[in-house]
mmCIF file of C-alpha atoms in Angstrom:
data_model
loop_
_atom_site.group_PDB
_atom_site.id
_atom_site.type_symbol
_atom_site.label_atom_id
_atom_site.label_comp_id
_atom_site.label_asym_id
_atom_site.label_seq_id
_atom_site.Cartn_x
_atom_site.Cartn_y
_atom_site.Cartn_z
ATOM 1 C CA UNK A 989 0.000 0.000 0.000
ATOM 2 C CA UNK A 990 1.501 3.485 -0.918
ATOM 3 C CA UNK A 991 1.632 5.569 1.974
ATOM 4 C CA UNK A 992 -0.513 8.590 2.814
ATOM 5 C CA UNK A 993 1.707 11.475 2.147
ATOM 6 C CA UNK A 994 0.993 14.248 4.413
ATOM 7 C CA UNK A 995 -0.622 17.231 3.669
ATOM 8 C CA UNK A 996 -2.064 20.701 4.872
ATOM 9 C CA UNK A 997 -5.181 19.218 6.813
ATOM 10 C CA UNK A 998 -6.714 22.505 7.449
ATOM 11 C CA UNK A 999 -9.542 23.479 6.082
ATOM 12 C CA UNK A 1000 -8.420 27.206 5.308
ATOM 13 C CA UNK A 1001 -5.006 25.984 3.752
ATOM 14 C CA UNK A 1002 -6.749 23.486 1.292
ATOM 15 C CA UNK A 1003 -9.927 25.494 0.758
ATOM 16 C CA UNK A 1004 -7.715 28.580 0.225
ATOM 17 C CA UNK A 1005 -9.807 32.182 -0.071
ATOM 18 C CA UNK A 1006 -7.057 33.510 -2.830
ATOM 19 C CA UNK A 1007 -5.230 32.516 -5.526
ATOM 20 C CA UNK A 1008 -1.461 32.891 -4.619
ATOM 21 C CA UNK A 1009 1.759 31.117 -4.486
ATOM 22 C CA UNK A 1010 2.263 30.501 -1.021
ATOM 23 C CA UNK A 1011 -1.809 29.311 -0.702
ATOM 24 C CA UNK A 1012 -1.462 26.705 -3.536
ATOM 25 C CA UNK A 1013 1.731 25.621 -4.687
ATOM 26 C CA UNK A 1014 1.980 23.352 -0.990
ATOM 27 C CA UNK A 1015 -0.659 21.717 -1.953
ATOM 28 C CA UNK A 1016 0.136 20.696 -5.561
ATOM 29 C CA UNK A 1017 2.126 17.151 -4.780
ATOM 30 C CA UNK A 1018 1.961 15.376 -8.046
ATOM 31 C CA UNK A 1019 5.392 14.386 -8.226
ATOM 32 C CA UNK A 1020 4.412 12.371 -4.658
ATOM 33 C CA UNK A 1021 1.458 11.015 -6.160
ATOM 34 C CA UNK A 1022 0.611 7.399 -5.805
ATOM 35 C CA UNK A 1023 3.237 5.959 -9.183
ATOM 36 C CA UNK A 1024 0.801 3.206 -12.146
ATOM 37 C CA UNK A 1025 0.171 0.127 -11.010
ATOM 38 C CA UNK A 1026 0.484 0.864 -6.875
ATOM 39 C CA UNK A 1027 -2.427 -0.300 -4.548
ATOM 40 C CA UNK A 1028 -3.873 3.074 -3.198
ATOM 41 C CA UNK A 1029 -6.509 4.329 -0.310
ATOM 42 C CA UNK A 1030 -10.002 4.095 -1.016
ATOM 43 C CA UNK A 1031 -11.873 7.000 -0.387
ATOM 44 C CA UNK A 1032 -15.737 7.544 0.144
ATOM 45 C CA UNK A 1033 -16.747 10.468 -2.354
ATOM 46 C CA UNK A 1034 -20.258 11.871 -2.449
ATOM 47 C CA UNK A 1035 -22.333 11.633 -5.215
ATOM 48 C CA UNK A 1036 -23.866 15.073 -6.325
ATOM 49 C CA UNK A 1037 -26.856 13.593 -8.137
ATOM 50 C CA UNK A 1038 -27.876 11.170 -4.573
ATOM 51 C CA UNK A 1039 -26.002 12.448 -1.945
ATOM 52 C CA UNK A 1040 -25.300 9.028 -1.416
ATOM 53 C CA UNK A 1041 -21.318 7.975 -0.204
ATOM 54 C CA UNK A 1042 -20.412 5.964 -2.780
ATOM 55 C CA UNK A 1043 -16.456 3.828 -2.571
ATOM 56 C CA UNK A 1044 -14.036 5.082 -5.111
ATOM 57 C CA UNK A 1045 -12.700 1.643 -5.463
ATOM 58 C CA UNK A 1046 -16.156 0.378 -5.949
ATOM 59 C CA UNK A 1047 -16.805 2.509 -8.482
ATOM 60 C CA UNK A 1048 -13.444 0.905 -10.448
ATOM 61 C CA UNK A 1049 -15.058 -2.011 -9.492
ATOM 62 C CA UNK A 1050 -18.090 -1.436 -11.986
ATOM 63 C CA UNK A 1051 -15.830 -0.337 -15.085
ATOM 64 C CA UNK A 1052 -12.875 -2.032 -17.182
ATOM 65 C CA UNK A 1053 -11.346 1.220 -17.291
ATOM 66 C CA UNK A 1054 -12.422 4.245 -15.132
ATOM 67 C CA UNK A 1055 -11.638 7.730 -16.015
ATOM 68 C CA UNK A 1056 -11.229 10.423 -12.684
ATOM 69 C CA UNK A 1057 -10.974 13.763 -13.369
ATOM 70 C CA UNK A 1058 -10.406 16.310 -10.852
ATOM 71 C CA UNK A 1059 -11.133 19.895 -10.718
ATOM 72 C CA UNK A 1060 -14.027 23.133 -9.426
ATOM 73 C CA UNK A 1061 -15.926 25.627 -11.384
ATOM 74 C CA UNK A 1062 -13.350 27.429 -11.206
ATOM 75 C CA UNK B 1371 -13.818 15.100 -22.025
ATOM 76 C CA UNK B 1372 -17.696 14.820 -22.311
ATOM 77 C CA UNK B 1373 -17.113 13.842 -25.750
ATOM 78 C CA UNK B 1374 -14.497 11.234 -24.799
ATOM 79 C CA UNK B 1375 -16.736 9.632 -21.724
ATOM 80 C CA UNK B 1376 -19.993 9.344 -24.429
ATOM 81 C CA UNK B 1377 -16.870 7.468 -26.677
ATOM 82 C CA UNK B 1378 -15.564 5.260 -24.734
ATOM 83 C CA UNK B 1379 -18.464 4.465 -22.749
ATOM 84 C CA UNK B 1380 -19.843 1.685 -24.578
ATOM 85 C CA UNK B 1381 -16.470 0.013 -24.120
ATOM 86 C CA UNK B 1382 -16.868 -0.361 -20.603
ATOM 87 C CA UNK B 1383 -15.069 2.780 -19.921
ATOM 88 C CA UNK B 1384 -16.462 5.036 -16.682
ATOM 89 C CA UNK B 1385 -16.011 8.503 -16.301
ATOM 90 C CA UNK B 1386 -16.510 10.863 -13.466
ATOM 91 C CA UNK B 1387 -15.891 14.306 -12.324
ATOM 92 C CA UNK B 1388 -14.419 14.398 -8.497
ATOM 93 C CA UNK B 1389 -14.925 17.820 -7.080
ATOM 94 C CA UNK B 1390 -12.048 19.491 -5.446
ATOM 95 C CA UNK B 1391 -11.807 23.105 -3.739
ATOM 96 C CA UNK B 1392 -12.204 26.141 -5.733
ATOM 97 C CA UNK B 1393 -8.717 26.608 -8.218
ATOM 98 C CA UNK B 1394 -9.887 30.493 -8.226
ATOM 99 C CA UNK B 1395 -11.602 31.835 -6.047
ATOM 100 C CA UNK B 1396 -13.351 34.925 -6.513
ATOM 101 C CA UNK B 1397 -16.119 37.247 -4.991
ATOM 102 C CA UNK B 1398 -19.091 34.924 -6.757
ATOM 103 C CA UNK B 1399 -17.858 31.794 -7.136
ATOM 104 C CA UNK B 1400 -15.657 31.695 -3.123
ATOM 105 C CA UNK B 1401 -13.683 29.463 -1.736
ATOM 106 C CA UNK B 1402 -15.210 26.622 0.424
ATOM 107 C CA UNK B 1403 -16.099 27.015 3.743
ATOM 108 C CA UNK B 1404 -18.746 24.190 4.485
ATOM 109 C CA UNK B 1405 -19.358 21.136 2.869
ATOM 110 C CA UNK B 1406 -23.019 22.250 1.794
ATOM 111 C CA UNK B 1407 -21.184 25.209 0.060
ATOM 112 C CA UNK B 1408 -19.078 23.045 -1.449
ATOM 113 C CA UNK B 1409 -22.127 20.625 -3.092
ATOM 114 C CA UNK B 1410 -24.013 24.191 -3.907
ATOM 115 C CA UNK B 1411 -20.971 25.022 -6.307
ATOM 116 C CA UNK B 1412 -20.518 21.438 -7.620
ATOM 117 C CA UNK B 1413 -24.180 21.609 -8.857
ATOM 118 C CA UNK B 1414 -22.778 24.845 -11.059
ATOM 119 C CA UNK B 1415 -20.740 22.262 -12.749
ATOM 120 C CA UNK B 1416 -23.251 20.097 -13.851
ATOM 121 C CA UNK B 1417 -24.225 22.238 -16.866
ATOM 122 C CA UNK B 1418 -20.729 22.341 -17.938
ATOM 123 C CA UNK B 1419 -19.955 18.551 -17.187
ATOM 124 C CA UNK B 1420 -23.588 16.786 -18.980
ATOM 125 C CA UNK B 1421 -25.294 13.609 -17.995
ATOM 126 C CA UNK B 1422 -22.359 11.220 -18.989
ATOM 127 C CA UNK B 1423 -20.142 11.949 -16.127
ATOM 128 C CA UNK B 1424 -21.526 12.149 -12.595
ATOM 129 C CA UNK B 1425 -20.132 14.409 -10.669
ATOM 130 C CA UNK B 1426 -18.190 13.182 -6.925
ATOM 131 C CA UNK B 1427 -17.535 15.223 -4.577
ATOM 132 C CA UNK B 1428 -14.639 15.473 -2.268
ATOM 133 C CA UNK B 1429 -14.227 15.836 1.285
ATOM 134 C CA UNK B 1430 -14.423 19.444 2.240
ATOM 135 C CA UNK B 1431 -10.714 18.915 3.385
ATOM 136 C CA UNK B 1432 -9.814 17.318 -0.055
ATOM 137 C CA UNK B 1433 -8.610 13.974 1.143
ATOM 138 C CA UNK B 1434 -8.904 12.249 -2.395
ATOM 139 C CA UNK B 1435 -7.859 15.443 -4.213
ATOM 140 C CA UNK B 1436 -4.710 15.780 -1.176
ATOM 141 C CA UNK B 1437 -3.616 12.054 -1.546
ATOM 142 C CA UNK B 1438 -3.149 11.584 -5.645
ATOM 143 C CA UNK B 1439 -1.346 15.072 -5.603
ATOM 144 C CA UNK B 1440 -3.672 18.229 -5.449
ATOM 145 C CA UNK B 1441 -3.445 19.537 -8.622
ATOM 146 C CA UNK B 1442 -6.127 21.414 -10.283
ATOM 147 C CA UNK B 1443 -7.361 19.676 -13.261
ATOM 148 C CA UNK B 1444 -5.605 16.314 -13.470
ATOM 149 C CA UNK B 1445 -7.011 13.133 -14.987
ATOM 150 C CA UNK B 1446 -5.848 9.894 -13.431
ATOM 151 C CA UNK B 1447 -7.353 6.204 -14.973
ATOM 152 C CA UNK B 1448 -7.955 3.149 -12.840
ATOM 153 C CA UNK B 1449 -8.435 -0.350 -13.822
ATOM 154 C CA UNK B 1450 -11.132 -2.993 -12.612
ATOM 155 C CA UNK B 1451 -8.552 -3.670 -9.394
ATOM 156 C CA UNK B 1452 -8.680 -0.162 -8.472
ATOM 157 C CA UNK B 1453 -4.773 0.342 -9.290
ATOM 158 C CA UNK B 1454 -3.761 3.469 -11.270
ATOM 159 C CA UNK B 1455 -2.728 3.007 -14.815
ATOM 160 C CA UNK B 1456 -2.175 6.797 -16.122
ATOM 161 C CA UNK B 1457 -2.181 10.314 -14.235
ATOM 162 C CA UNK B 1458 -1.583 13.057 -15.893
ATOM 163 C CA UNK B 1459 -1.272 16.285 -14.122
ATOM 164 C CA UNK B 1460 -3.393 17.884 -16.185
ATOM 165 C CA UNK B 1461 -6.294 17.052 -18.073
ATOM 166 C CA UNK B 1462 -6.655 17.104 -22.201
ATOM 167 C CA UNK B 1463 -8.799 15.037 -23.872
ATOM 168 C CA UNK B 1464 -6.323 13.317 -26.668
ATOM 169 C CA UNK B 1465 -3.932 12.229 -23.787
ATOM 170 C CA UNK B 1466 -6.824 10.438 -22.175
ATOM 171 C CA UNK B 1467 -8.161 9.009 -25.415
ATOM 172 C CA UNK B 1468 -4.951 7.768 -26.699
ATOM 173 C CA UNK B 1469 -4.249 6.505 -22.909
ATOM 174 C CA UNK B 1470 -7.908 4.308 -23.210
ATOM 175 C CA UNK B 1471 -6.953 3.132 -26.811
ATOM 176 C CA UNK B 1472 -3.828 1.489 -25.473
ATOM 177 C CA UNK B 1473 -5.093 0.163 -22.321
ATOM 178 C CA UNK B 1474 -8.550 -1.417 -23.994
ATOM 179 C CA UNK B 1475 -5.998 -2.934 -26.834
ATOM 180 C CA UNK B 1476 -3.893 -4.423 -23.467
ATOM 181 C CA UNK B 1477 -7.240 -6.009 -22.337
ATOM 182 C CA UNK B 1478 -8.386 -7.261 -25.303
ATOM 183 C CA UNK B 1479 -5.167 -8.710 -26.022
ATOM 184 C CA UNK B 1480 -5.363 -10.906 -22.578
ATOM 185 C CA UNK B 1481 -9.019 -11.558 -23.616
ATOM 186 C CA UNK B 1482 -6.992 -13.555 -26.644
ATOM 187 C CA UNK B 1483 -4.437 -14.968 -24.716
ATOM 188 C CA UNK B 1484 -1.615 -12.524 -24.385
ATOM 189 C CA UNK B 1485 0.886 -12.703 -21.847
ATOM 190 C CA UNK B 1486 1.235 -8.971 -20.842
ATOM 191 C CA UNK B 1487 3.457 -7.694 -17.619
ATOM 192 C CA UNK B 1488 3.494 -3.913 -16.948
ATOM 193 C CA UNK B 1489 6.227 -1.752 -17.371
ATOM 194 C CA UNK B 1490 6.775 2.113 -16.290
ATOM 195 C CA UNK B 1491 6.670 4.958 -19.206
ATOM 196 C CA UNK B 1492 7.903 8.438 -19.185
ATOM 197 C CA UNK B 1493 6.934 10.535 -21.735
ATOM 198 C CA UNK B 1494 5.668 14.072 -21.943
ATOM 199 C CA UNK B 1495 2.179 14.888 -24.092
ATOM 200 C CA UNK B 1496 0.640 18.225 -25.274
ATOM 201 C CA UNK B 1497 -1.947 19.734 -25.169
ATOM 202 C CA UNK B 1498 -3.708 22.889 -26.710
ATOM 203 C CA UNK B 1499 -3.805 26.042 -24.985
ATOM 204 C CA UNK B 1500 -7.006 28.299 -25.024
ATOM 205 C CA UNK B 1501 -6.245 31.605 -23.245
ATOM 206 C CA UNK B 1502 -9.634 33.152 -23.833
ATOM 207 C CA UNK B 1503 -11.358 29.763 -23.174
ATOM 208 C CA UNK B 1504 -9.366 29.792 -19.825
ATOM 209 C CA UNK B 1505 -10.530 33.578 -19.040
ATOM 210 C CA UNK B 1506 -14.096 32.428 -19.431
ATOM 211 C CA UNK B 1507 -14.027 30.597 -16.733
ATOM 212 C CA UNK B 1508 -11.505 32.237 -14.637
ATOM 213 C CA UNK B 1509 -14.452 35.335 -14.622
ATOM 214 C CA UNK B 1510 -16.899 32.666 -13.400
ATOM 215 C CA UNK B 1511 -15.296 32.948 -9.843
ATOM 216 C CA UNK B 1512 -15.387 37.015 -10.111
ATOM 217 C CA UNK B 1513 -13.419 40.257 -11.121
ATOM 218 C CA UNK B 1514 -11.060 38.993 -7.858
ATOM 219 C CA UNK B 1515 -10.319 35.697 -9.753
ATOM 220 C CA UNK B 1516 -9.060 37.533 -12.916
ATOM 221 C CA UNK B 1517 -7.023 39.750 -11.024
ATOM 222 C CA UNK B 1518 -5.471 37.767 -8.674
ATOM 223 C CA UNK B 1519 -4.238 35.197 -11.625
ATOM 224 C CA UNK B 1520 -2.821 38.322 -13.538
ATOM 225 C CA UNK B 1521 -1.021 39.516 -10.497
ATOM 226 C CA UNK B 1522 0.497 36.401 -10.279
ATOM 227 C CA UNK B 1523 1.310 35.837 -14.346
ATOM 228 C CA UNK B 1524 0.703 39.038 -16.020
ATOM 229 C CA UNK B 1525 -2.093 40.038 -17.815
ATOM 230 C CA UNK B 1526 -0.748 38.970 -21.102
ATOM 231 C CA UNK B 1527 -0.189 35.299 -19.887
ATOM 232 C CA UNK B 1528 0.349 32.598 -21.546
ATOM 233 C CA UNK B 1529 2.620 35.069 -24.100
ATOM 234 C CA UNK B 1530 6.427 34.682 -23.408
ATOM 235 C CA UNK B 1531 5.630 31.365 -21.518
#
């Protein structure tokens, strides 16, 4: 299992209220990031549509091949 | 990508959308501050996203979004065990279709008997860049959006990158 890196846990670091260096470039790990073909954490996401938690390793479950993508609105 | 998830679905091919905090902030569009906030401003994405990907949302502390890196728009693919097969730390559509060609012609080569074993790849893609595509949205957020991201690259961004 790859490791849970650590990372800012507060809610004001992650959920930052502007857009500058020192708010997000901490955050942005992807060099860290879990490498292809590594057993990862499962995570409980919510789905928008239910509110229902739904297992992000269940969801792979349902799919040959499942696509993530990340991002806001913004 | 709504394009590519309406593809490939028929091919056994999932796609979602997993919700992360707010890339830039801005007086109408802020960042999050409760996890009801956080679903109201998802649901502004669901116009933008379509029916073909449902949208997940994160923690309101981003565990997900924290533990496969934290960056913005990135695009990672899974296979049926729920291990990682690309990530890509950002997100363009003919990086993620050429990714699903090769991976569906890797399973339906061990469909017809293949011996296949894994091996690591590093290579750099590219991708189009639409400044005033990425303006549109950056003024979703607010005026405060726009001008923090040109205080921090210059107004005439991505010129000179």
């Amino acid at each position: 299992m790859t490791a849970h890196f650590k990372g800012p846990e507060l809610l004001a670091e992650y959920n930052y209220a502007v857009f500058a260096a020192e708010g997000f470039e901490p955050l942005m790990r992807f060099e860290q990031s879990p490498p292809p073909g590594s057993l990862v954490a499962d995570f409980q996401l919510t789905m928008l549509a239910t509110g229902e938690q739904v297992s992000m390793q269940e969801v792979c479950r349902r799919h040959l091949l499942t696509v993530f993508e990340f991002g806001s609105v913004t | 990508m709504n394009e590519v998830a309406q593809q490939y679905n028929p091919r056994e091919v999932g796609s979602y959308f997993i919700y992360t905090n707010e890339a830039h902030p801005g007086e109408l569009i802020p960042h999050h501050t409760s996890f009801e906030q956080k679903l109201a401003q998802a649901r502004l994405m669901t116009d933008r996203i379509g029916s073909g990907r449902p949208i997940l949302v994160d923690t309101l502390q981003g565990h997900c979004h924290q533990y496969f890196g934290s960056m913005p728009n990135m695009t990672w693919i899974f296979n049926r065990a729920g291990r990682p097969q690309y990530s890509s730390d950002w997100t363009d559509s003919g990086s993620v279709a050429n990714a699903l060609d090769y991976y569906l012609a890797v399973a339906t080569g061990r469909r017809s008997g293949a011996n296949l074993t894994g091996f690591n790849v590093r290579r750099l893609d590219y991708r189009e860049r639409d400044r005033a595509r990425f303006f549109e949205i950056l003024a979703l957020g607010g005026r405060a959006a726009v001008e923090q991201f040109e205080a921090m690259f210059g107004p005439q961004w991505p010129l000179g990158d």
